[in-house]
PDB file of C-alpha atoms in Angstrom:
ATOM      1  CA  MET A1143     275.062 283.816  46.811  1.00 47.00           C
ATOM      2  CA  LYS A1144     272.158 286.238  46.601  1.00 50.00           C
ATOM      3  CA  SER A1145     268.732 284.972  45.577  1.00 56.00           C
ATOM      4  CA  SER A1146     268.489 284.539  41.823  1.00 78.00           C
ATOM      5  CA  ARG A1147     266.023 286.450  39.713  1.00 88.00           C
ATOM      6  CA  LEU A1148     266.616 284.124  36.790  1.00 92.00           C
ATOM      7  CA  SER A1149     265.586 280.509  36.429  1.00 92.00           C
ATOM      8  CA  PRO A1150     266.400 277.991  33.696  1.00 93.00           C
ATOM      9  CA  GLN A1151     262.708 277.724  32.783  1.00 92.00           C
ATOM     10  CA  MET A1152     262.167 281.425  32.065  1.00 94.00           C
ATOM     11  CA  SER A1153     261.470 282.208  28.444  1.00 92.00           C
ATOM     12  CA  VAL A1154     264.225 284.001  26.588  1.00 94.00           C
ATOM     13  CA  ALA A1155     261.761 286.615  25.336  1.00 92.00           C
ATOM     14  CA  ASP A1156     260.536 287.464  28.856  1.00 92.00           C
ATOM     15  CA  VAL A1157     264.074 287.781  30.144  1.00 94.00           C
ATOM     16  CA  LEU A1158     265.226 290.006  27.285  1.00 94.00           C
ATOM     17  CA  GLU A1159     262.149 292.188  27.567  1.00 91.00           C
ATOM     18  CA  ARG A1160     262.531 292.614  31.289  1.00 92.00           C
ATOM     19  CA  TRP A1161     266.297 293.085  31.313  1.00 93.00           C
ATOM     20  CA  PRO A1162     267.507 294.552  28.005  1.00 92.00           C
ATOM     21  CA  GLU A1163     270.865 294.907  29.798  1.00 92.00           C
ATOM     22  CA  LEU A1164     271.395 291.203  29.060  1.00 94.00           C
ATOM     23  CA  ILE A1165     271.234 291.612  25.282  1.00 93.00           C
ATOM     24  CA  PRO A1166     275.023 292.095  24.913  1.00 91.00           C
ATOM     25  CA  THR A1167     275.647 288.833  26.769  1.00 93.00           C
ATOM     26  CA  PHE A1168     273.490 286.939  24.259  1.00 93.00           C
ATOM     27  CA  LEU A1169     275.227 288.695  21.392  1.00 91.00           C
ATOM     28  CA  GLU A1170     278.687 287.889  22.766  1.00 90.00           C
ATOM     29  CA  HIS A1171     277.784 284.224  22.579  1.00 91.00           C
ATOM     30  CA  ARG A1172     276.649 284.822  18.992  1.00 87.00           C
ATOM     31  CA  MET A1173     273.158 283.709  19.948  1.00 90.00           C
ATOM     32  CA  ALA A1174     270.375 284.620  17.518  1.00 87.00           C
ATOM     33  CA  CYS A1175     267.794 284.975  20.304  1.00 89.00           C
ATOM     34  CA  VAL A1176     267.682 288.764  20.296  1.00 89.00           C
ATOM     35  CA  GLY A1177     264.751 289.786  18.124  1.00 84.00           C
ATOM     36  CA  CYS A1178     263.887 286.183  17.261  1.00 87.00           C
ATOM     37  CA  SER A1179     260.174 285.431  16.954  1.00 84.00           C
ATOM     38  CA  MET A1180     260.685 282.065  18.630  1.00 89.00           C
ATOM     39  CA  ALA A1181     262.339 283.499  21.740  1.00 91.00           C
ATOM     40  CA  ALA A1182     258.962 283.374  23.466  1.00 89.00           C
ATOM     41  CA  PHE A1183     258.965 279.591  23.151  1.00 90.00           C
ATOM     42  CA  GLU A1184     262.520 278.813  24.217  1.00 90.00           C
ATOM     43  CA  THR A1185     263.725 278.799  27.800  1.00 92.00           C
ATOM     44  CA  LEU A1186     267.132 280.002  28.977  1.00 94.00           C
ATOM     45  CA  GLN A1187     268.056 276.361  29.420  1.00 93.00           C
ATOM     46  CA  ASP A1188     267.008 275.489  25.839  1.00 90.00           C
ATOM     47  CA  ALA A1189     269.002 278.392  24.475  1.00 92.00           C
ATOM     48  CA  ALA A1190     272.133 277.476  26.427  1.00 93.00           C
ATOM     49  CA  ARG A1191     271.941 273.849  25.279  1.00 90.00           C
ATOM     50  CA  ILE A1192     271.440 274.827  21.635  1.00 89.00           C
ATOM     51  CA  TYR A1193     274.589 276.926  21.730  1.00 91.00           C
ATOM     52  CA  GLY A1194     276.582 274.365  23.672  1.00 90.00           C
ATOM     53  CA  ILE A1195     276.914 276.507  26.775  1.00 93.00           C
ATOM     54  CA  HIS A1196     276.583 274.920  30.208  1.00 93.00           C
ATOM     55  CA  PRO A1197     273.137 276.077  31.449  1.00 92.00           C
ATOM     56  CA  VAL A1198     274.319 276.742  35.004  1.00 92.00           C
ATOM     57  CA  ARG A1199     277.309 278.735  33.839  1.00 93.00           C
ATOM     58  CA  PHE A1200     275.129 280.653  31.369  1.00 94.00           C
ATOM     59  CA  LEU A1201     272.693 281.616  34.116  1.00 94.00           C
ATOM     60  CA  GLU A1202     275.548 282.710  36.362  1.00 93.00           C
ATOM     61  CA  GLU A1203     276.900 284.839  33.577  1.00 94.00           C
ATOM     62  CA  LEU A1204     273.520 286.464  32.958  1.00 94.00           C
ATOM     63  CA  GLU A1205     273.037 286.967  36.674  1.00 92.00           C
ATOM     64  CA  ALA A1206     276.326 288.847  36.812  1.00 92.00           C
ATOM     65  CA  HIS A1207     275.048 291.296  34.210  1.00 92.00           C
ATOM     66  CA  LEU A1208     271.694 291.987  35.834  1.00 91.00           C
ATOM     67  CA  PRO A1209     271.110 295.519  37.027  1.00 88.00           C
ATOM     68  CA  PRO A1210     271.024 296.050  40.810  1.00 84.00           C
ATOM     69  CA  GLU A1211     267.855 294.697  42.384  1.00 77.00           C
ATOM     70  CA  GLU A1212     264.990 297.179  42.834  1.00 69.00           C
ATOM     71  CA  PRO A1213     263.693 297.449  46.393  1.00 63.00           C
ATOM     72  CA  SER A1214     260.176 296.520  45.177  1.00 57.00           C
ATOM     73  CA  GLY A1215     261.412 293.420  43.317  1.00 48.00           C
ATOM     74  CA  GLY A1216     259.951 290.146  44.476  1.00 45.00           C
TER      75      GLY A1216
ATOM     76  CA  MET B1113     250.392 290.389  -6.756  1.00 35.00           C
ATOM     77  CA  ARG B1114     247.928 292.630  -5.068  1.00 36.00           C
ATOM     78  CA  PHE B1115     249.926 293.584  -2.019  1.00 36.00           C
ATOM     79  CA  ARG B1116     248.697 297.135  -2.169  1.00 34.00           C
ATOM     80  CA  ASP B1117     245.227 295.964  -1.258  1.00 34.00           C
ATOM     81  CA  THR B1118     246.273 293.928   1.710  1.00 35.00           C
ATOM     82  CA  ILE B1119     248.765 296.189   3.377  1.00 32.00           C
ATOM     83  CA  GLY B1120     247.788 297.533   6.717  1.00 32.00           C
ATOM     84  CA  LEU B1121     244.473 295.803   7.018  1.00 33.00           C
ATOM     85  CA  VAL B1122     245.181 293.569   9.880  1.00 36.00           C
ATOM     86  CA  LEU B1123     246.437 295.109  13.063  1.00 34.00           C
ATOM     87  CA  THR B1124     248.042 292.702  15.430  1.00 35.00           C
ATOM     88  CA  LEU B1125     248.596 292.898  19.118  1.00 34.00           C
ATOM     89  CA  LYS B1126     251.933 291.550  20.211  1.00 32.00           C
ATOM     90  CA  ALA B1127     251.049 289.310  23.108  1.00 32.00           C
ATOM     91  CA  SER B1128     248.273 287.749  21.136  1.00 35.00           C
ATOM     92  CA  LEU B1129     247.279 284.890  23.364  1.00 39.00           C
ATOM     93  CA  VAL B1130     244.976 286.692  25.752  1.00 40.00           C
ATOM     94  CA  THR B1131     241.609 285.069  26.009  1.00 47.00           C
ATOM     95  CA  ASP B1132     238.788 284.632  28.523  1.00 57.00           C
ATOM     96  CA  LEU B1133     239.658 288.010  30.005  1.00 70.00           C
ATOM     97  CA  PRO B1134     237.094 290.732  30.605  1.00 83.00           C
ATOM     98  CA  LEU B1135     236.690 292.861  27.494  1.00 86.00           C
ATOM     99  CA  SER B1136     238.134 295.909  29.226  1.00 86.00           C
ATOM    100  CA  ASP B1137     241.383 294.018  29.888  1.00 86.00           C
ATOM    101  CA  ILE B1138     241.581 292.830  26.289  1.00 87.00           C
ATOM    102  CA  LEU B1139     240.971 296.346  24.957  1.00 90.00           C
ATOM    103  CA  GLN B1140     243.661 297.721  27.198  1.00 87.00           C
ATOM    104  CA  LYS B1141     246.161 295.264  25.730  1.00 87.00           C
ATOM    105  CA  THR B1142     245.131 295.942  22.145  1.00 89.00           C
ATOM    106  CA  ALA B1143     247.706 298.097  20.424  1.00 89.00           C
ATOM    107  CA  LEU B1144     245.099 300.289  18.711  1.00 92.00           C
ATOM    108  CA  PHE B1145     243.857 301.441  22.099  1.00 93.00           C
ATOM    109  CA  SER B1146     247.146 301.639  23.967  1.00 91.00           C
ATOM    110  CA  GLY B1147     247.770 304.846  25.863  1.00 92.00           C
ATOM    111  CA  LEU B1148     244.080 305.782  25.971  1.00 93.00           C
ATOM    112  CA  GLU B1149     242.631 307.368  29.100  1.00 92.00           C
ATOM    113  CA  PRO B1150     240.261 305.140  31.094  1.00 92.00           C
ATOM    114  CA  ALA B1151     237.311 307.270  29.984  1.00 93.00           C
ATOM    115  CA  ALA B1152     238.255 306.849  26.335  1.00 93.00           C
ATOM    116  CA  LEU B1153     238.653 303.105  26.792  1.00 93.00           C
ATOM    117  CA  GLN B1154     235.232 302.997  28.325  1.00 93.00           C
ATOM    118  CA  ALA B1155     233.778 304.820  25.320  1.00 94.00           C
ATOM    119  CA  VAL B1156     235.487 302.282  23.064  1.00 94.00           C
ATOM    120  CA  GLN B1157     233.999 299.449  25.079  1.00 94.00           C
ATOM    121  CA  LEU B1158     230.509 300.965  25.043  1.00 93.00           C
ATOM    122  CA  ALA B1159     230.587 301.214  21.258  1.00 94.00           C
ATOM    123  CA  ALA B1160     231.583 297.554  20.833  1.00 94.00           C
ATOM    124  CA  HIS B1161     229.138 294.827  19.817  1.00 95.00           C
ATOM    125  CA  THR B1162     229.827 291.158  20.480  1.00 93.00           C
ATOM    126  CA  CYS B1163     229.674 288.583  17.722  1.00 94.00           C
ATOM    127  CA  GLN B1164     230.192 284.837  17.238  1.00 93.00           C
ATOM    128  CA  SER B1165     231.152 282.839  14.204  1.00 93.00           C
ATOM    129  CA  ALA B1166     231.008 279.038  13.998  1.00 94.00           C
ATOM    130  CA  ALA B1167     233.891 277.082  12.468  1.00 92.00           C
ATOM    131  CA  GLY B1168     233.780 277.380   8.693  1.00 91.00           C
ATOM    132  CA  SER B1169     231.579 280.462   8.591  1.00 95.00           C
ATOM    133  CA  TYR B1170     232.687 283.962   7.688  1.00 95.00           C
ATOM    134  CA  PHE B1171     232.924 287.263   9.557  1.00 96.00           C
ATOM    135  CA  PHE B1172     232.947 288.957   6.169  1.00 96.00           C
ATOM    136  CA  LEU B1173     233.646 288.175   2.537  1.00 95.00           C
ATOM    137  CA  GLN B1174     236.119 289.693   0.132  1.00 94.00           C
ATOM    138  CA  GLY B1175     234.324 292.450  -1.781  1.00 93.00           C
ATOM    139  CA  ASP B1176     231.760 293.202   0.944  1.00 94.00           C
ATOM    140  CA  PRO B1177     231.532 296.883   1.897  1.00 94.00           C
ATOM    141  CA  ALA B1178     233.936 297.354   4.817  1.00 94.00           C
ATOM    142  CA  GLU B1179     231.565 298.522   7.524  1.00 94.00           C
ATOM    143  CA  ARG B1180     232.950 296.893  10.665  1.00 95.00           C
ATOM    144  CA  VAL B1181     236.292 296.593  12.428  1.00 95.00           C
ATOM    145  CA  PHE B1182     236.677 293.347  14.382  1.00 96.00           C
ATOM    146  CA  LEU B1183     238.698 292.313  17.415  1.00 95.00           C
ATOM    147  CA  LEU B1184     238.995 288.567  17.906  1.00 94.00           C
ATOM    148  CA  THR B1185     238.686 287.472  21.543  1.00 91.00           C
ATOM    149  CA  ARG B1186     238.359 283.718  21.074  1.00 90.00           C
ATOM    150  CA  GLY B1187     239.202 281.194  18.357  1.00 90.00           C
ATOM    151  CA  ARG B1188     241.175 281.482  15.133  1.00 89.00           C
ATOM    152  CA  VAL B1189     240.441 283.301  11.911  1.00 93.00           C
ATOM    153  CA  LYS B1190     241.988 282.826   8.486  1.00 91.00           C
ATOM    154  CA  LEU B1191     242.228 285.830   6.208  1.00 93.00           C
ATOM    155  CA  THR B1192     242.163 284.630   2.634  1.00 91.00           C
ATOM    156  CA  GLN B1193     242.046 286.214  -0.760  1.00 91.00           C
ATOM    157  CA  MET B1194     240.544 284.741  -3.909  1.00 87.00           C
ATOM    158  CA  ASN B1195     242.742 284.649  -6.978  1.00 79.00           C
ATOM    159  CA  PRO B1196     241.218 285.448 -10.373  1.00 79.00           C
ATOM    160  CA  ASP B1197     241.481 281.711 -11.176  1.00 78.00           C
ATOM    161  CA  GLY B1198     239.305 280.870  -8.188  1.00 76.00           C
ATOM    162  CA  SER B1199     242.019 279.517  -5.897  1.00 76.00           C
ATOM    163  CA  GLN B1200     242.234 280.843  -2.358  1.00 80.00           C
ATOM    164  CA  VAL B1201     245.385 282.183  -0.787  1.00 84.00           C
ATOM    165  CA  LEU B1202     245.876 282.277   2.958  1.00 86.00           C
ATOM    166  CA  LEU B1203     247.343 285.687   3.746  1.00 86.00           C
ATOM    167  CA  ARG B1204     247.325 285.708   7.522  1.00 86.00           C
ATOM    168  CA  ALA B1205     246.216 283.762  10.525  1.00 87.00           C
ATOM    169  CA  VAL B1206     244.643 285.684  13.365  1.00 88.00           C
ATOM    170  CA  GLY B1207     244.529 284.701  17.040  1.00 86.00           C
ATOM    171  CA  PRO B1208     242.781 286.222  20.052  1.00 87.00           C
ATOM    172  CA  GLY B1209     243.636 289.846  20.719  1.00 87.00           C
ATOM    173  CA  THR B1210     244.058 290.710  17.049  1.00 89.00           C
ATOM    174  CA  LEU B1211     242.142 293.312  15.078  1.00 91.00           C
ATOM    175  CA  PHE B1212     241.029 292.519  11.567  1.00 93.00           C
ATOM    176  CA  GLY B1213     238.902 294.264   8.984  1.00 93.00           C
ATOM    177  CA  ALA B1214     240.575 297.515  10.017  1.00 89.00           C
ATOM    178  CA  VAL B1215     240.284 298.725   6.428  1.00 89.00           C
ATOM    179  CA  ALA B1216     236.829 299.854   7.560  1.00 89.00           C
ATOM    180  CA  LEU B1217     238.582 302.741   9.316  1.00 86.00           C
ATOM    181  CA  ALA B1218     239.154 304.167   5.839  1.00 82.00           C
ATOM    182  CA  GLN B1219     235.983 305.379   4.215  1.00 75.00           C
ATOM    183  CA  GLY B1220     234.157 303.682   1.383  1.00 76.00           C
ATOM    184  CA  GLU B1221     236.439 300.660   1.067  1.00 86.00           C
ATOM    185  CA  LEU B1222     235.590 297.039   0.314  1.00 93.00           C
ATOM    186  CA  TYR B1223     237.096 294.219   2.342  1.00 94.00           C
ATOM    187  CA  PRO B1224     240.033 292.952   0.257  1.00 92.00           C
ATOM    188  CA  VAL B1225     240.054 289.612   2.076  1.00 94.00           C
ATOM    189  CA  SER B1226     237.580 287.100   3.459  1.00 95.00           C
ATOM    190  CA  ALA B1227     237.679 286.311   7.183  1.00 96.00           C
ATOM    191  CA  GLU B1228     236.828 282.675   7.829  1.00 94.00           C
ATOM    192  CA  SER B1229     236.611 281.115  11.281  1.00 94.00           C
ATOM    193  CA  ALA B1230     239.051 278.229  11.443  1.00 89.00           C
ATOM    194  CA  GLU B1231     237.302 277.127  14.638  1.00 89.00           C
ATOM    195  CA  ASP B1232     234.363 278.429  16.679  1.00 93.00           C
ATOM    196  CA  SER B1233     235.329 282.029  17.288  1.00 94.00           C
ATOM    197  CA  GLY B1234     234.049 285.093  19.028  1.00 93.00           C
ATOM    198  CA  GLY B1235     234.892 288.722  19.154  1.00 94.00           C
ATOM    199  CA  VAL B1236     233.628 292.243  19.198  1.00 95.00           C
ATOM    200  CA  TYR B1237     233.159 294.702  16.388  1.00 96.00           C
ATOM    201  CA  TRP B1238     232.670 298.410  15.942  1.00 95.00           C
ATOM    202  CA  GLY B1239     230.677 300.097  13.237  1.00 94.00           C
ATOM    203  CA  ALA B1240     233.054 302.017  10.990  1.00 93.00           C
ATOM    204  CA  ALA B1241     231.336 305.346  11.665  1.00 92.00           C
ATOM    205  CA  SER B1242     231.432 305.017  15.444  1.00 93.00           C
ATOM    206  CA  LEU B1243     235.086 303.937  15.445  1.00 93.00           C
ATOM    207  CA  GLN B1244     235.998 306.811  13.121  1.00 92.00           C
ATOM    208  CA  GLU B1245     234.284 309.187  15.513  1.00 93.00           C
ATOM    209  CA  LEU B1246     236.288 307.755  18.416  1.00 94.00           C
ATOM    210  CA  VAL B1247     239.516 308.176  16.441  1.00 93.00           C
ATOM    211  CA  LEU B1248     238.686 311.832  15.820  1.00 93.00           C
ATOM    212  CA  ARG B1249     238.031 312.403  19.495  1.00 94.00           C
ATOM    213  CA  HIS B1250     241.162 310.511  20.622  1.00 94.00           C
ATOM    214  CA  PRO B1251     244.029 311.234  18.226  1.00 93.00           C
ATOM    215  CA  GLN B1252     246.212 308.731  20.102  1.00 94.00           C
ATOM    216  CA  MET B1253     244.203 306.048  18.311  1.00 94.00           C
ATOM    217  CA  ALA B1254     245.150 307.513  14.942  1.00 93.00           C
ATOM    218  CA  LEU B1255     248.830 307.396  15.897  1.00 94.00           C
ATOM    219  CA  ASN B1256     248.427 303.832  17.138  1.00 93.00           C
ATOM    220  CA  ALA B1257     246.745 302.848  13.883  1.00 91.00           C
ATOM    221  CA  MET B1258     249.568 304.411  11.897  1.00 91.00           C
ATOM    222  CA  SER B1259     252.273 302.536  13.742  1.00 90.00           C
ATOM    223  CA  LEU B1260     250.351 299.279  13.376  1.00 89.00           C
ATOM    224  CA  MET B1261     249.911 299.884   9.676  1.00 89.00           C
ATOM    225  CA  ALA B1262     253.595 300.692   9.326  1.00 92.00           C
ATOM    226  CA  GLU B1263     254.361 297.378  11.025  1.00 88.00           C
ATOM    227  CA  ARG B1264     252.080 295.587   8.605  1.00 87.00           C
ATOM    228  CA  VAL B1265     253.626 297.338   5.592  1.00 90.00           C
ATOM    229  CA  GLN B1266     257.034 296.185   6.765  1.00 90.00           C
ATOM    230  CA  GLU B1267     255.836 292.625   7.133  1.00 86.00           C
ATOM    231  CA  PHE B1268     254.481 292.575   3.594  1.00 85.00           C
ATOM    232  CA  GLN B1269     257.579 294.270   2.189  1.00 89.00           C
ATOM    233  CA  GLN B1270     259.635 291.580   3.819  1.00 83.00           C
ATOM    234  CA  ARG B1271     257.404 288.840   2.445  1.00 83.00           C
ATOM    235  CA  PHE B1272     257.614 290.397  -0.995  1.00 84.00           C
ATOM    236  CA  ARG B1273     261.395 290.433  -0.836  1.00 82.00           C
ATOM    237  CA  GLU B1274     261.424 286.813   0.338  1.00 81.00           C
ATOM    238  CA  LEU B1275     259.256 285.755  -2.591  1.00 79.00           C
ATOM    239  CA  ALA B1276     261.421 287.621  -5.037  1.00 78.00           C
ATOM    240  CA  THR B1277     264.809 286.528  -3.783  1.00 76.00           C
ATOM    241  CA  GLU B1278     264.867 283.577  -1.413  1.00 79.00           C
ATOM    242  CA  ARG B1279     265.020 279.858  -1.780  1.00 86.00           C
ATOM    243  CA  VAL B1280     261.803 277.951  -1.138  1.00 91.00           C
ATOM    244  CA  GLU B1281     263.190 276.321   2.025  1.00 92.00           C
ATOM    245  CA  ARG B1282     263.814 279.689   3.633  1.00 92.00           C
ATOM    246  CA  ARG B1283     260.401 280.992   2.577  1.00 91.00           C
ATOM    247  CA  LEU B1284     258.658 277.970   3.998  1.00 94.00           C
ATOM    248  CA  ALA B1285     260.640 278.171   7.237  1.00 94.00           C
ATOM    249  CA  ARG B1286     259.753 281.835   7.581  1.00 92.00           C
ATOM    250  CA  ALA B1287     256.077 281.171   6.873  1.00 92.00           C
ATOM    251  CA  LEU B1288     255.972 278.529   9.609  1.00 94.00           C
ATOM    252  CA  LEU B1289     257.810 280.788  12.059  1.00 92.00           C
ATOM    253  CA  ARG B1290     255.449 283.640  11.289  1.00 89.00           C
ATOM    254  CA  LEU B1291     252.439 281.402  11.890  1.00 89.00           C
ATOM    255  CA  ALA B1292     254.021 280.009  15.057  1.00 90.00           C
ATOM    256  CA  SER B1293     254.580 283.483  16.461  1.00 86.00           C
ATOM    257  CA  GLN B1294     251.043 284.549  15.492  1.00 81.00           C
ATOM    258  CA  THR B1295     249.132 281.502  16.695  1.00 83.00           C
ATOM    259  CA  GLY B1296     251.705 279.212  18.316  1.00 86.00           C
ATOM    260  CA  ARG B1297     251.049 277.407  21.560  1.00 87.00           C
ATOM    261  CA  LYS B1298     253.698 275.658  23.632  1.00 88.00           C
ATOM    262  CA  VAL B1299     253.001 271.938  23.912  1.00 90.00           C
ATOM    263  CA  ALA B1300     255.095 269.048  25.206  1.00 89.00           C
ATOM    264  CA  GLU B1301     256.665 268.298  21.812  1.00 90.00           C
ATOM    265  CA  GLY B1302     257.356 271.895  20.833  1.00 91.00           C
ATOM    266  CA  VAL B1303     255.341 274.780  19.441  1.00 93.00           C
ATOM    267  CA  LEU B1304     251.989 273.822  17.952  1.00 93.00           C
ATOM    268  CA  ILE B1305     250.750 276.041  15.127  1.00 90.00           C
ATOM    269  CA  ASP B1306     247.238 276.190  16.460  1.00 82.00           C
ATOM    270  CA  LEU B1307     245.399 276.426  13.178  1.00 82.00           C
ATOM    271  CA  PRO B1308     244.104 273.913  10.656  1.00 82.00           C
ATOM    272  CA  LEU B1309     246.839 274.257   8.095  1.00 86.00           C
ATOM    273  CA  THR B1310     247.026 272.255   4.872  1.00 87.00           C
ATOM    274  CA  ARG B1311     250.103 271.717   2.717  1.00 90.00           C
ATOM    275  CA  GLN B1312     248.169 273.628   0.061  1.00 88.00           C
ATOM    276  CA  ASP B1313     247.822 276.647   2.414  1.00 87.00           C
ATOM    277  CA  LEU B1314     251.577 276.601   2.948  1.00 91.00           C
ATOM    278  CA  ALA B1315     252.250 276.274  -0.775  1.00 91.00           C
ATOM    279  CA  GLU B1316     250.087 279.319  -1.455  1.00 86.00           C
ATOM    280  CA  MET B1317     251.716 281.349   1.303  1.00 85.00           C
ATOM    281  CA  THR B1318     255.178 280.636  -0.025  1.00 88.00           C
ATOM    282  CA  GLY B1319     254.495 280.809  -3.744  1.00 85.00           C
ATOM    283  CA  THR B1320     255.379 277.217  -4.500  1.00 89.00           C
ATOM    284  CA  THR B1321     253.714 273.894  -5.209  1.00 90.00           C
ATOM    285  CA  LEU B1322     252.055 271.384  -2.937  1.00 91.00           C
ATOM    286  CA  PHE B1323     254.629 268.817  -4.034  1.00 93.00           C
ATOM    287  CA  THR B1324     257.561 271.010  -3.016  1.00 93.00           C
ATOM    288  CA  VAL B1325     256.032 271.823   0.366  1.00 94.00           C
ATOM    289  CA  SER B1326     255.427 268.132   1.085  1.00 94.00           C
ATOM    290  CA  ARG B1327     258.961 267.208   0.086  1.00 94.00           C
ATOM    291  CA  ILE B1328     260.557 269.867   2.293  1.00 95.00           C
ATOM    292  CA  LEU B1329     258.279 269.181   5.267  1.00 95.00           C
ATOM    293  CA  ASN B1330     259.032 265.469   5.091  1.00 94.00           C
ATOM    294  CA  GLN B1331     262.775 266.216   5.076  1.00 94.00           C
ATOM    295  CA  TRP B1332     262.336 268.480   8.079  1.00 95.00           C
ATOM    296  CA  GLU B1333     260.337 265.849   9.901  1.00 95.00           C
ATOM    297  CA  THR B1334     263.176 263.357   9.331  1.00 94.00           C
ATOM    298  CA  ARG B1335     265.650 265.936  10.682  1.00 93.00           C
ATOM    299  CA  GLY B1336     263.482 266.440  13.779  1.00 93.00           C
ATOM    300  CA  LEU B1337     262.595 270.047  13.043  1.00 94.00           C
ATOM    301  CA  VAL B1338     258.842 269.526  12.817  1.00 95.00           C
ATOM    302  CA  THR B1339     256.183 266.945  13.560  1.00 94.00           C
ATOM    303  CA  LEU B1340     253.460 266.674  10.957  1.00 93.00           C
ATOM    304  CA  GLY B1341     249.874 265.696  11.538  1.00 89.00           C
ATOM    305  CA  ARG B1342     246.740 266.015   9.495  1.00 85.00           C
ATOM    306  CA  GLU B1343     246.412 269.776   8.980  1.00 84.00           C
ATOM    307  CA  ARG B1344     248.720 270.246  11.962  1.00 88.00           C
ATOM    308  CA  VAL B1345     252.338 271.273  12.241  1.00 93.00           C
ATOM    309  CA  ILE B1346     254.335 271.228  15.460  1.00 95.00           C
ATOM    310  CA  VAL B1347     257.656 273.032  15.399  1.00 95.00           C
ATOM    311  CA  ARG B1348     259.767 270.607  17.427  1.00 94.00           C
ATOM    312  CA  PHE B1349     263.025 272.467  17.231  1.00 92.00           C
ATOM    313  CA  PRO B1350     262.317 276.179  16.766  1.00 91.00           C
ATOM    314  CA  HIS B1351     265.983 277.068  16.673  1.00 91.00           C
ATOM    315  CA  GLY B1352     266.563 274.645  13.815  1.00 91.00           C
ATOM    316  CA  LEU B1353     263.804 276.263  11.795  1.00 93.00           C
ATOM    317  CA  VAL B1354     265.159 279.722  12.552  1.00 92.00           C
ATOM    318  CA  ALA B1355     268.553 278.526  11.362  1.00 90.00           C
ATOM    319  CA  VAL B1356     266.998 277.511   8.030  1.00 91.00           C
ATOM    320  CA  ALA B1357     265.029 280.750   7.762  1.00 90.00           C
ATOM    321  CA  GLU B1358     267.966 282.979   8.584  1.00 86.00           C
ATOM    322  CA  ASP B1359     270.793 280.906   7.102  1.00 80.00           C
ATOM    323  CA  LEU B1360     272.429 280.861  10.532  1.00 80.00           C
ATOM    324  CA  LEU B1361     275.782 279.237  10.935  1.00 69.00           C
ATOM    325  CA  PRO B1362     275.822 276.295  13.326  1.00 65.00           C
ATOM    326  CA  PRO B1363     276.910 277.249  16.864  1.00 58.00           C
ATOM    327  CA  GLN B1364     280.693 277.335  17.190  1.00 50.00           C
ATOM    328  CA  THR B1365     280.936 275.203  20.278  1.00 45.00           C
ATOM    329  CA  SER B1366     280.096 271.566  19.707  1.00 41.00           C
ATOM    330  CA  GLN B1367     276.976 270.292  21.413  1.00 42.00           C
ATOM    331  CA  PRO B1368     277.308 267.847  24.295  1.00 41.00           C
TER     332      PRO B1368
END
């Protein structure tokens, strides 16, 4: 498996700002995170738990929807 | 309601928790100055004066001639308005990186609010005339100011609609969420609203009574949504509060 750019402790707001491509995935799970003022304070793990999704599976799903890695990414 | 007077006065920067940075960095992140050339930013910085305000003292008072625009770099400021009956209403809480007193950009106005330091605070200010001159020389600043004011108008329109149409629980939840996003700080138990905040402040912000606010907050504390302290509120379960504010349905999958 390639190295992950996502971690369970990343804030939902940071992730959505950096990768707007992931917005549909949140919406498909009927998560209210998109545009929520509290998204800065909740981690991906928090969000998955709240919606009863297994955190590891949720991260894998997000990972699958990430755009191809930029050469400069680190 | 005197919304007309308060609209567009306070210009907020989104990531509002910058502090202890060099002034040039703070200016660069301030929405009013975004997109300015380095030379223009330098002119803005040269025209700025620093200022301090101890907890409980005022940057300016409602009714003073609006002669300065402020940018908070440290501390917390409460913007309040006096009602004709003498009671004070908390309109907004301001954290580092936020402009206030921006009404001074318009000519010949009076400050429609008082700006009180909730804790020892510091910032910079510009004389209205020198900032106006900078705006004329750098039209990008005028556009920035317009989009910030539009944002502010939308916030107050939304608050007006909430007051007119929504249940008190939703209004209170929204007020807490707004304060948390403006001044919130992540702590072990949740999101601390980093501002001395009385039940009375919350009652005034949501157009209800102290008694009602206390009753709802105590219910929420029992449900684990918030932790209450003396003049302190910690949002323990932000999602739960959002669910109240937005009337969200519970998640469809059951929780483990």
